[in-house]
Amino acid sequence: MTSTHTPYTDPSRVVDALRGDGYALLRPADVAALAGCSLDDLQALAPSWDRLELDQYLKDGGRYRRRRHSCFIDSGDAGDAGNAAGGGGTLVQSPHRAHWQPVEYNALHGGMHRLFVPIEPATIEQPAWGKLLGALGGVCSQVRGVRTWYVEAHQFRIDTLDGIGRPTPEGAHRDGVDFVAVILVGRAHIKGGETRVFEADGPRGQRFTMLEPWTLLLLDDAAVIHESTPIQPLGGQGHRDTLVLTWRAEGFQGDGVETTGA
């Protein structure tokens, strides 16, 4: 594991970093520039994290995670403007569906369909939503070639109401997709929440703590394993909010898989 300095990526090298290192870490201003919007536009999404609903599926019995989840299809071309995604013309929201992962990628919660409440329409209609997802989908296509991407979006709030909150209760993992983005939306009154990225087949790794809202970590899911350490309260009830996005070229995970119980 290397030192704890924050290994920000020059925005001109994002594609090269994904190809060579398996990840890229962008400062908030660079995320806004990539999306073609302002930080204020991105911050307009943040109030919706106050309206997430309790995750009822945690197998550790915890009540520290709230979330919403929706899915989209990014056609990878210019498309028609004015679609439900809010602006890019390539992104269309799919009918609401359960989230599913195989046990090979999520030993704790894999193998079952988990149906979460959808992301609020008012959030998806914000211009920054479609711009952000569309721009990141464009980066994925620069790395792997233009294609249709099946995108899952997860709003998470990890809180410390019962003490420790665990952003990744499954531990260090891959998600079984092509690319993953972990975006810090905010954190308050906490310590911990360190992000760790490891080579999937090698000794190298990085660890750092994302502190500024709209810091973005973009991962090649086949190349690296990632996790975030638990959070603890610091001078009051605390929480850590993130937006996690995944892109997969072969359809949504769980298509055709029989439903199993929790």
GROMACS .gro file of N, CA and C in nm, residues 8 14 16 28 31 76 101 104 124 174 199 212 251 253:
model
   42
    8TYR      N    1  -0.460   1.271  -0.713
    8TYR     CA    2  -0.548   1.326  -0.814
    8TYR      C    3  -0.492   1.305  -0.954
   14VAL      N    4  -0.739   1.125  -1.793
   14VAL     CA    5  -0.836   1.032  -1.733
   14VAL      C    6  -0.839   0.900  -1.809
   16ASP      N    7  -0.614   0.766  -2.012
   16ASP     CA    8  -0.486   0.696  -1.996
   16ASP      C    9  -0.473   0.636  -1.856
   28PRO      N   10  -1.325   1.817  -0.755
   28PRO     CA   11  -1.460   1.864  -0.787
   28PRO      C   12  -1.467   1.957  -0.908
   31VAL      N   13  -1.450   1.761  -1.219
   31VAL     CA   14  -1.574   1.687  -1.243
   31VAL      C   15  -1.677   1.778  -1.308
   76GLY      N   16  -2.502   0.567  -2.634
   76GLY     CA   17  -2.370   0.594  -2.687
   76GLY      C   18  -2.369   0.678  -2.813
  101GLN      N   19  -2.660  -0.878  -0.779
  101GLN     CA   20  -2.518  -0.908  -0.802
  101GLN      C   21  -2.495  -1.056  -0.774
  104GLU      N   22  -2.027  -1.416  -0.640
  104GLU     CA   23  -1.884  -1.407  -0.668
  104GLU      C   24  -1.831  -1.265  -0.649
  124ILE      N   25  -3.358   1.341  -1.114
  124ILE     CA   26  -3.318   1.300  -1.249
  124ILE      C   27  -3.343   1.412  -1.350
  174ARG      N   28  -1.505  -0.621  -0.615
  174ARG     CA   29  -1.541  -0.571  -0.748
  174ARG      C   30  -1.692  -0.581  -0.760
  199GLU      N   31  -0.478  -0.312  -0.686
  199GLU     CA   32  -0.471  -0.388  -0.809
  199GLU      C   33  -0.541  -0.522  -0.790
  212GLU      N   34  -1.386   1.662  -0.017
  212GLU     CA   35  -1.459   1.770  -0.083
  212GLU      C   36  -1.577   1.714  -0.163
  251GLY      N   37  -2.575  -0.576  -2.071
  251GLY     CA   38  -2.707  -0.574  -2.009
  251GLY      C   39  -2.697  -0.558  -1.858
  253GLN      N   40  -2.710  -0.661  -1.475
  253GLN     CA   41  -2.690  -0.783  -1.399
  253GLN      C   42  -2.826  -0.832  -1.347
   0.00000   0.00000   0.00000
